[in-house]
PDB file of C-alpha atoms in Angstrom:
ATOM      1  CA  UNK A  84      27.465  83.512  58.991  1.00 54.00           C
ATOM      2  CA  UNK A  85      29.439  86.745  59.606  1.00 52.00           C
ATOM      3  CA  UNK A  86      31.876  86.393  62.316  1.00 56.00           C
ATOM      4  CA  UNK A  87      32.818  89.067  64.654  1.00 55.00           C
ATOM      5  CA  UNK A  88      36.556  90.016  66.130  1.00 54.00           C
ATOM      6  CA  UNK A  89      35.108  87.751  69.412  1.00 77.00           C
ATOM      7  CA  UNK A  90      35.007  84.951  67.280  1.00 87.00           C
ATOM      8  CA  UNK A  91      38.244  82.272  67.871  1.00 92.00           C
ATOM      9  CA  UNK A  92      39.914  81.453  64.548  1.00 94.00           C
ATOM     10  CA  UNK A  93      39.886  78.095  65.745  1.00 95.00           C
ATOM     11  CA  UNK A  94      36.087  78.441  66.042  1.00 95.00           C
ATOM     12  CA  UNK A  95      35.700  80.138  62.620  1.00 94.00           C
ATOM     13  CA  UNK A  96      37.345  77.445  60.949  1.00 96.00           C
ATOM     14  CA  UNK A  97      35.714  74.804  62.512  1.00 97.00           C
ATOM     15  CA  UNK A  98      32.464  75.877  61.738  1.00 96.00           C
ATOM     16  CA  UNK A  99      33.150  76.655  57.762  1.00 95.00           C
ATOM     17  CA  UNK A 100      35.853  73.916  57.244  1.00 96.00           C
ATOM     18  CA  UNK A 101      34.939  71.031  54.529  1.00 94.00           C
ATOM     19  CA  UNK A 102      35.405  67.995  56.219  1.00 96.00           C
ATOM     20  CA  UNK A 103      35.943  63.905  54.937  1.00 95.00           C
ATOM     21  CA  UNK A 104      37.693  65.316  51.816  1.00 95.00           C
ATOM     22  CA  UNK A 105      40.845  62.988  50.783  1.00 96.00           C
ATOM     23  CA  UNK A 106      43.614  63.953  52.038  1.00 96.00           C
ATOM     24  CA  UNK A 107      46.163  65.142  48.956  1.00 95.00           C
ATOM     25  CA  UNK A 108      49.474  64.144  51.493  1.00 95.00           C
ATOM     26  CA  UNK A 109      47.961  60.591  51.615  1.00 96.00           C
ATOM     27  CA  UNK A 110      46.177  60.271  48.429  1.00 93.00           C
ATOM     28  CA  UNK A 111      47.238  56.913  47.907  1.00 94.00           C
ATOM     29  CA  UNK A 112      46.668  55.528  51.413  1.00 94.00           C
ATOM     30  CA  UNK A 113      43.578  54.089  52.855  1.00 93.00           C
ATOM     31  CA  UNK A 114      41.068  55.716  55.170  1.00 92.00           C
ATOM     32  CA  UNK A 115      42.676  58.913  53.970  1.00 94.00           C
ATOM     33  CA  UNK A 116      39.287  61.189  54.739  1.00 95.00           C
ATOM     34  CA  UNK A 117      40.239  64.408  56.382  1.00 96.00           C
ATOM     35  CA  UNK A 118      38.138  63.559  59.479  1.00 96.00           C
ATOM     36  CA  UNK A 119      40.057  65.297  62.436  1.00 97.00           C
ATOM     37  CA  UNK A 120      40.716  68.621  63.649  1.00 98.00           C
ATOM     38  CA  UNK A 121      42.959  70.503  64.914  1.00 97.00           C
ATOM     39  CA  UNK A 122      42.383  73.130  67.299  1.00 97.00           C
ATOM     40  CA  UNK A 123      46.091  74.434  66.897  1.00 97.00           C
ATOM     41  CA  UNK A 124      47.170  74.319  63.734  1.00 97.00           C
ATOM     42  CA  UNK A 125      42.933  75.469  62.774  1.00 97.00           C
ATOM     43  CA  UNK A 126      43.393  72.413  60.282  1.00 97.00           C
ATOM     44  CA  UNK A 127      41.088  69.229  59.517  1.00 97.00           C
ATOM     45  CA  UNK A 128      43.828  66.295  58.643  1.00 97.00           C
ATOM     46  CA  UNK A 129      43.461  62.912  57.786  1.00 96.00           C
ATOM     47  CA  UNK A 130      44.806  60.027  60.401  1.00 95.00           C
ATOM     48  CA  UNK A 131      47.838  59.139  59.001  1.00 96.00           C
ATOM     49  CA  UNK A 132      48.864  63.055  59.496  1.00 96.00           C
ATOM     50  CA  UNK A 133      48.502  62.584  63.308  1.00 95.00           C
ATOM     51  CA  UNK A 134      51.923  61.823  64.123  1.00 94.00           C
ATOM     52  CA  UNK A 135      53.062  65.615  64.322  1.00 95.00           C
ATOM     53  CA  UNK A 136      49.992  66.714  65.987  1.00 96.00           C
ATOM     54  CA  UNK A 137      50.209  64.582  68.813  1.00 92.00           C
ATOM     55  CA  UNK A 138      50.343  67.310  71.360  1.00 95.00           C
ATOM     56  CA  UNK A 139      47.586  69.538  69.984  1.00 97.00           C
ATOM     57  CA  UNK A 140      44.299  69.554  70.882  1.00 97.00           C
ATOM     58  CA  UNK A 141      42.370  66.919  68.472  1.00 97.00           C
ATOM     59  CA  UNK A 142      38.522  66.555  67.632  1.00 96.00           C
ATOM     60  CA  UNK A 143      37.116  63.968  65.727  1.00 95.00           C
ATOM     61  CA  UNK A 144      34.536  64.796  63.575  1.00 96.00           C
ATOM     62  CA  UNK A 145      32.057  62.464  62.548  1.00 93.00           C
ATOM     63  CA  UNK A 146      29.421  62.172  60.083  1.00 89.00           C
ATOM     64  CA  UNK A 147      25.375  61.229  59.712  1.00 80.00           C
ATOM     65  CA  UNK A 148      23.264  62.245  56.115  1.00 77.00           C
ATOM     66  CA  UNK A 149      26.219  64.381  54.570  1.00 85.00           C
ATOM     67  CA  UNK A 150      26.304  66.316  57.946  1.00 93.00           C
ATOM     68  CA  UNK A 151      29.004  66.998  60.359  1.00 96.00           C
ATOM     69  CA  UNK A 152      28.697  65.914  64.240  1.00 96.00           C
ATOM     70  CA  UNK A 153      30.775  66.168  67.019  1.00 96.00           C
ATOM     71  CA  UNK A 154      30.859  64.361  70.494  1.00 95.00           C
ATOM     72  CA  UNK A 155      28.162  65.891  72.927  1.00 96.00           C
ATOM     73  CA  UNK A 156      31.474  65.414  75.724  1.00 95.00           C
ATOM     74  CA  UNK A 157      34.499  67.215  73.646  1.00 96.00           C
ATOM     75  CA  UNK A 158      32.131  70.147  72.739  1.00 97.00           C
ATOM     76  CA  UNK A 159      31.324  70.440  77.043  1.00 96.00           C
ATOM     77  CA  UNK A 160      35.068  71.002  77.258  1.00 96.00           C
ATOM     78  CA  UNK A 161      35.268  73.877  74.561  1.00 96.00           C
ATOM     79  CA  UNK A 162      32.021  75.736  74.765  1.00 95.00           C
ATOM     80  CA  UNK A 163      28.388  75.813  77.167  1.00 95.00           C
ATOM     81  CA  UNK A 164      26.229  73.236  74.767  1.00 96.00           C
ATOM     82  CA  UNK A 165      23.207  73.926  76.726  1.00 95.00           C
ATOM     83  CA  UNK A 166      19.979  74.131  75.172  1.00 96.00           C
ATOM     84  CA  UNK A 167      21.695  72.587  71.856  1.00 97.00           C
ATOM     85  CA  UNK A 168      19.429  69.523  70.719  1.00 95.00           C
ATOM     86  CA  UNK A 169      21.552  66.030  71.346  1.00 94.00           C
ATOM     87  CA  UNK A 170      21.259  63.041  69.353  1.00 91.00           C
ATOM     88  CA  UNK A 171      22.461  59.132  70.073  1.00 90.00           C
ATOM     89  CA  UNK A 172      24.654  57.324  67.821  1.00 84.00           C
ATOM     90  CA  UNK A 173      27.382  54.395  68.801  1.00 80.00           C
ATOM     91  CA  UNK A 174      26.166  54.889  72.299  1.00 82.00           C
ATOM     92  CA  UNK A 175      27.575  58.471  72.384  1.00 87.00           C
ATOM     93  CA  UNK A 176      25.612  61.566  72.172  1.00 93.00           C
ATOM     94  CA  UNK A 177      26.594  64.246  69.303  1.00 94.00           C
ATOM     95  CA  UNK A 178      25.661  67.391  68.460  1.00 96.00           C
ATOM     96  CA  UNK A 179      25.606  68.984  64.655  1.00 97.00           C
ATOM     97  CA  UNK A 180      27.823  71.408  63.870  1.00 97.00           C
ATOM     98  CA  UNK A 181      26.227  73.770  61.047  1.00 96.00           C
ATOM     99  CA  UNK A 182      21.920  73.786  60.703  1.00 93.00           C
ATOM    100  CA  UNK A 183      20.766  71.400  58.181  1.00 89.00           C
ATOM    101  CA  UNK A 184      18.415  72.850  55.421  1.00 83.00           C
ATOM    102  CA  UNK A 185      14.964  72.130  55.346  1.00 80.00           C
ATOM    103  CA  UNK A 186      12.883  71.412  52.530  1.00 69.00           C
ATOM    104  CA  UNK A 187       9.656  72.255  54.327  1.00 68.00           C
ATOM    105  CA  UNK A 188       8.730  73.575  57.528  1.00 63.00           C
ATOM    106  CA  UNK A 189       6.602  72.637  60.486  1.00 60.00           C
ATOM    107  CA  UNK A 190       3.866  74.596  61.778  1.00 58.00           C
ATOM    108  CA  UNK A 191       2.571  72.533  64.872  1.00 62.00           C
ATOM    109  CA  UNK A 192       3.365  73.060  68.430  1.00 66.00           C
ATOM    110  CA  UNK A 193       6.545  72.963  69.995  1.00 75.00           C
ATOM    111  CA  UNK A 194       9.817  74.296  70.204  1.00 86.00           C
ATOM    112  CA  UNK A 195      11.540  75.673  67.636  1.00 91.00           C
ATOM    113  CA  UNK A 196      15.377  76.422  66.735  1.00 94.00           C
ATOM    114  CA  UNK A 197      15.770  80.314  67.540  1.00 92.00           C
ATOM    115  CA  UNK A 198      17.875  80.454  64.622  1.00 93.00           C
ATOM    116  CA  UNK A 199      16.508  78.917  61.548  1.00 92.00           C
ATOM    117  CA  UNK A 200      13.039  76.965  63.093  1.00 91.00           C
ATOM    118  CA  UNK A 201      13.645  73.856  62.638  1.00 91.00           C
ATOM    119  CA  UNK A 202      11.524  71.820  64.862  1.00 90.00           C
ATOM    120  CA  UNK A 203      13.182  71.007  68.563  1.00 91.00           C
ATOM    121  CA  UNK A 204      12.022  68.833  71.441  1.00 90.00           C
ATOM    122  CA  UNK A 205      11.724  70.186  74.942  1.00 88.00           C
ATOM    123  CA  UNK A 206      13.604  72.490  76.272  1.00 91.00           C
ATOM    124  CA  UNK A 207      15.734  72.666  73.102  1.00 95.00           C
ATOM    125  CA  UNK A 208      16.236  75.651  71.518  1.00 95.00           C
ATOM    126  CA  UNK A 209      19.071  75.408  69.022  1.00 96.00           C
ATOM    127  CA  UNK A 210      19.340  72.875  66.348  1.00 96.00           C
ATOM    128  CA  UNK A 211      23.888  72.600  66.374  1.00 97.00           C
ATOM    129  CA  UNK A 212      26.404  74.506  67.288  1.00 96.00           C
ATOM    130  CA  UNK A 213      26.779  77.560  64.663  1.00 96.00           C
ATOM    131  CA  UNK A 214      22.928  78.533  65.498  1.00 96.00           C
ATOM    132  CA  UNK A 215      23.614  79.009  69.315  1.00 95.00           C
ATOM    133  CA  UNK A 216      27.201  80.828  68.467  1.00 94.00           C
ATOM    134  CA  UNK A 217      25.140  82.986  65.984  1.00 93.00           C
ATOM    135  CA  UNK A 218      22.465  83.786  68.696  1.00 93.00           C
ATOM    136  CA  UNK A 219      25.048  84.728  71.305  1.00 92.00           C
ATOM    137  CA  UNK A 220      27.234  86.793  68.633  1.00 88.00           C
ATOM    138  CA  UNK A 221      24.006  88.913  68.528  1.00 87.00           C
ATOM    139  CA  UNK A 222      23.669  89.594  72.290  1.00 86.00           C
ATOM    140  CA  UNK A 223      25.861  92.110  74.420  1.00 77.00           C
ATOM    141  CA  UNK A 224      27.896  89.747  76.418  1.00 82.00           C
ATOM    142  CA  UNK A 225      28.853  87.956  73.090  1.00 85.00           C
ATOM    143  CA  UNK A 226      30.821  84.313  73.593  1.00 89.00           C
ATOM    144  CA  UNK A 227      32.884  85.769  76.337  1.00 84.00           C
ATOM    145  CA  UNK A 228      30.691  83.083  78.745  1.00 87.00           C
ATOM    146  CA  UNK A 229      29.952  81.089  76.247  1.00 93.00           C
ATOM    147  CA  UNK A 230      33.913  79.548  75.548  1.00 93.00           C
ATOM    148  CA  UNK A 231      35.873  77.161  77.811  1.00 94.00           C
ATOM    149  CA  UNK A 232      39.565  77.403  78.504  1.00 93.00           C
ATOM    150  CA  UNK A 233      40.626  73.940  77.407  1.00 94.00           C
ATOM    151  CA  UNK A 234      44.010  73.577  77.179  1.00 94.00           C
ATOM    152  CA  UNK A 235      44.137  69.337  76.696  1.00 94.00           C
ATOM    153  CA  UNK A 236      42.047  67.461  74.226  1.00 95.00           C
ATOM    154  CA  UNK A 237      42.848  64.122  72.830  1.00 93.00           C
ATOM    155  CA  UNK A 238      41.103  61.555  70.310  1.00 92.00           C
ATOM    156  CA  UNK A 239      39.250  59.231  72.692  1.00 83.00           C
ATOM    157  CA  UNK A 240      40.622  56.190  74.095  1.00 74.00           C
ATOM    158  CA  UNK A 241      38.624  53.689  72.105  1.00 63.00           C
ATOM    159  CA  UNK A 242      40.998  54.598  68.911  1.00 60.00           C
ATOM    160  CA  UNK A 243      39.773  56.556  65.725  1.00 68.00           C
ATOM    161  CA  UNK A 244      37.237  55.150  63.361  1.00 68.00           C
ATOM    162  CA  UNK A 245      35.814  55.720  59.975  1.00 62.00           C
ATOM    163  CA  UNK A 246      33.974  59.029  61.385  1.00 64.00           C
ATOM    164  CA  UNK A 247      30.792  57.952  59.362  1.00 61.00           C
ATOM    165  CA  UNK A 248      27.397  56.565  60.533  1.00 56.00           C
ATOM    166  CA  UNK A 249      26.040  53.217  59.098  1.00 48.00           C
ATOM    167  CA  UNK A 250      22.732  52.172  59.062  1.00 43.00           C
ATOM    168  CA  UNK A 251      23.302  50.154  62.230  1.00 43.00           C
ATOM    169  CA  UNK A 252      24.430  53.293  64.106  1.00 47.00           C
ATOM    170  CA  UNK A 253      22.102  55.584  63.233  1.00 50.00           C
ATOM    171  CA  UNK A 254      21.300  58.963  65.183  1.00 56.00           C
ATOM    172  CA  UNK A 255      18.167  58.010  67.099  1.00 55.00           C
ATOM    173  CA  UNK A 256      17.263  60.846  69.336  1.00 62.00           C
ATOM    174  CA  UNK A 257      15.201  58.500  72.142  1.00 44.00           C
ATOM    175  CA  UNK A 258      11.284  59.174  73.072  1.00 43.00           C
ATOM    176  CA  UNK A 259      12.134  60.130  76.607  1.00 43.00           C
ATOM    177  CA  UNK A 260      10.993  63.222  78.589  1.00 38.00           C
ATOM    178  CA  UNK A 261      14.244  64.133  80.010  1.00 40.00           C
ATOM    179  CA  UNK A 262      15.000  67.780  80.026  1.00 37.00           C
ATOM    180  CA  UNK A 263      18.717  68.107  81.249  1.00 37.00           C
ATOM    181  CA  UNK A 264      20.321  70.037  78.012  1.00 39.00           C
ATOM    182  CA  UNK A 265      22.537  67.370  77.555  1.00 39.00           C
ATOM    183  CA  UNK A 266      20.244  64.663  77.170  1.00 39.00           C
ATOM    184  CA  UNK A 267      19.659  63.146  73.955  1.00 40.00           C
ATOM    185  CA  UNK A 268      15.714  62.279  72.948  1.00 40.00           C
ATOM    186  CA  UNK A 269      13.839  61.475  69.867  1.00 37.00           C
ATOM    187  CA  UNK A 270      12.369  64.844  68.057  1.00 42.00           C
ATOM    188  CA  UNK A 271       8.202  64.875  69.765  1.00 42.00           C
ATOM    189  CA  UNK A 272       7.235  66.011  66.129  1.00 38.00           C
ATOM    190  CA  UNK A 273       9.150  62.439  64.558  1.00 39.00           C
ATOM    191  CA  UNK A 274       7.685  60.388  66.777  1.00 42.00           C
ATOM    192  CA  UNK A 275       3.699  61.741  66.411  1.00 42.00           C
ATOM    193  CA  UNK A 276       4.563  61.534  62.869  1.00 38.00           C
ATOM    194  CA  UNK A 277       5.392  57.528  63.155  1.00 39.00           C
ATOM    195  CA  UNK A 278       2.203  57.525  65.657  1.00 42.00           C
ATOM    196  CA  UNK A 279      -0.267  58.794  62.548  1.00 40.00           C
ATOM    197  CA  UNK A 280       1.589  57.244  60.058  1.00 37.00           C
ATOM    198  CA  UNK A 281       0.582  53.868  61.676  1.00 41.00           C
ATOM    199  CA  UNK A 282      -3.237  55.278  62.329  1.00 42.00           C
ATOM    200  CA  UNK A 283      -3.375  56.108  58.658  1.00 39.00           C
ATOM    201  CA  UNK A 284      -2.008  52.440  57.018  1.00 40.00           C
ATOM    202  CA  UNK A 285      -4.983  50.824  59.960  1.00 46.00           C
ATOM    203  CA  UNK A 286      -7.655  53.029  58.564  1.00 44.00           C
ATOM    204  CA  UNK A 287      -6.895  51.723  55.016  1.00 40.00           C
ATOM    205  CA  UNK A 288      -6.222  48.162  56.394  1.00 47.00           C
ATOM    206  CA  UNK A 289      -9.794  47.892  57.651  1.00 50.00           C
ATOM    207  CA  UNK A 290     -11.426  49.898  54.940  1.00 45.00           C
ATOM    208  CA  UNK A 291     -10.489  47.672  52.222  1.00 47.00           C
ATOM    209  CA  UNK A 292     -11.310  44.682  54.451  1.00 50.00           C
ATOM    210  CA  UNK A 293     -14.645  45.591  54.780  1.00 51.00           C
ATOM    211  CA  UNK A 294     -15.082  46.039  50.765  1.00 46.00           C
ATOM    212  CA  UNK A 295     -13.831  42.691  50.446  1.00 47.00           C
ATOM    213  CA  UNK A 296     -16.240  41.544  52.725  1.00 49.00           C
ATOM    214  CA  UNK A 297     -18.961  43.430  51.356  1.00 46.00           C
ATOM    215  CA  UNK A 298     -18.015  42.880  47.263  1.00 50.00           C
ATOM    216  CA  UNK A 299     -20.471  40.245  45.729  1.00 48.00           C
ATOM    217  CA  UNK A 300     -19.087  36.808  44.509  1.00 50.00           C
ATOM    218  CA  UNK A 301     -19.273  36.588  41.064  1.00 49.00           C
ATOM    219  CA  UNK A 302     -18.490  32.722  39.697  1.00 53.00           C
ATOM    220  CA  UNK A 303     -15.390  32.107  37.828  1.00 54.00           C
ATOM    221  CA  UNK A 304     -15.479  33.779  33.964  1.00 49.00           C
ATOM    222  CA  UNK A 305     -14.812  29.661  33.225  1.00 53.00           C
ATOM    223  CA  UNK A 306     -18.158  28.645  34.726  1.00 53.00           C
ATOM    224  CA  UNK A 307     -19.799  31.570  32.789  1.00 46.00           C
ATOM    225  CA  UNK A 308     -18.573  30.957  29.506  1.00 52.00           C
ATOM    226  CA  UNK A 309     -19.404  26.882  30.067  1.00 54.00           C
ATOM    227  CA  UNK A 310     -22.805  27.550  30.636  1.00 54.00           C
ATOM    228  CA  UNK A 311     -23.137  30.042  27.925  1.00 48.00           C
ATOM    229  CA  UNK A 312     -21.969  26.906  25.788  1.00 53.00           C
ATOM    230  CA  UNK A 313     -24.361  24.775  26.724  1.00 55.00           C
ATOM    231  CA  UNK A 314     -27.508  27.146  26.017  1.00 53.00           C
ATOM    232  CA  UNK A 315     -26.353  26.932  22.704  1.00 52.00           C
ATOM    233  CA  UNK A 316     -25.872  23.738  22.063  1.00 52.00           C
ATOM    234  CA  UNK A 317     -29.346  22.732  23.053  1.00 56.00           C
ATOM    235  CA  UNK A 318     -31.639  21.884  20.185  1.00 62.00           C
ATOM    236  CA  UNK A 319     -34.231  25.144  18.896  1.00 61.00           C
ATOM    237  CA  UNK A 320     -37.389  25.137  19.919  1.00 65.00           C
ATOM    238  CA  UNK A 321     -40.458  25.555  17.396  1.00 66.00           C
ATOM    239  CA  UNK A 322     -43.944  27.386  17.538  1.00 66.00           C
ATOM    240  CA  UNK A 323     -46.718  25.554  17.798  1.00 65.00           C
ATOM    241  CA  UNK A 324     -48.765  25.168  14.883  1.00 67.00           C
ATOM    242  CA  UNK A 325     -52.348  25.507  14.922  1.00 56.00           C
TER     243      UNK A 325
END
């Protein structure tokens, strides 16, 4: 992405910066992942390098699939997330920071991301946060209306944690129609996709029921090879003589 003069430095580090490296300060400490940023210093640090950062403003960054999220709520207080796809995980919504690639693309109906088209529910129409900031860079009014003033920003109250997203917290965008740009809803293209994938496995259920049903029963090879026995054994029968 090429960034313009408009572009914050804390924005244009945010976006390119190489998050849940280990830290080299703490190398030998635990939970040393570089998982926090700061909007100040336009540094990620790890948690035990929080201590002379206290006053600066402070995002968490977290992690799902290799990718880097933020909370849907600290991202209102920066910048207008409208229109940016949501997802749900630990009971908070987050939003992606960079577009994830794709490895094939879908052709059905349905929104799209303006960007890079990666398939969107309703009324989204960016996939994270450096494809809207890329749109607007484009337009004439730029991210002049697009940034917040925000000059407070702590870690949230609940503590830090790992910053990474186990299977039991995974992003699950939910089925639901809402379309307030902040709410957070399954993709409609995942969910048709679990809809035919079950279709598909009945079909195949039922079709090799009824070949089961329909397949003639042949005796075991046991009985077979008994009875071929016998035959033999039976004394040979002559001709007549006449």
């Amino acid at each position: 992405m090429l960034f313009s003069s408009y572009v914050p430095r804390w924005l244009q580090v945010l976006l390119t910066e190489k998050f849940f490296n280990a830290c080299i300060i703490h190398e030998d400490a635990r939970k040393n992942e570089k998982n926090i940023y700061c909007l100040d210093c336009c540094i990620s640090i790890c948690p035990h390098c929080l201590a002379p950062h206290s006053s600066h403003r402070l995002l968490q960054v977290r992690r799902y699939v290799y990718h880097d999220v933020i909370r849907l709520d600290d991202a209102t207080k920066l910048m207008d997330c409208a229109f940016v796809q949501s997802y749900i995980t630990n009971s908070a919504k987050v939003i992606f920071i960079n577009q994830r690639p794709q490895t094939r693309h879908f052709r059905g109906s349905g929104n799209f991301c303006t960007i890079c088209g990666r398939s969107l529910q309703d009324p989204y129409l960016f996939c994270s946060l450096s494809c809207k900031i890329d749109y607007l860079s484009r337009t004439e009014d730029g991210l002049s209306k697009f940034l917040f003033e925000c000059n407070y920003l702590p870690l949230p109250d609940s503590g830090l944690d790992d910053g990474l997203v186990t299977p039991d917290s995974v992003l699950e965008p939910s089925c639901s129609t809402k379309t307030s740009s902040g709410s957070g809803g399954y993709d409609e293209v995942w969910c048709r996709a679990l809809a035919c994938t079950a279709t598909t496995l009945e079909i195949v259920r039922k079709k090799r029921t009824s070949l089961t049903a329909c397949r003639p029963t042949c005796p075991p090879v046991s009985e077979v090879s008994g009875n071929l026995m016998n035959r033999r054994k039976k004394a040979p029968q002559r001709a007549p003589l006449y």
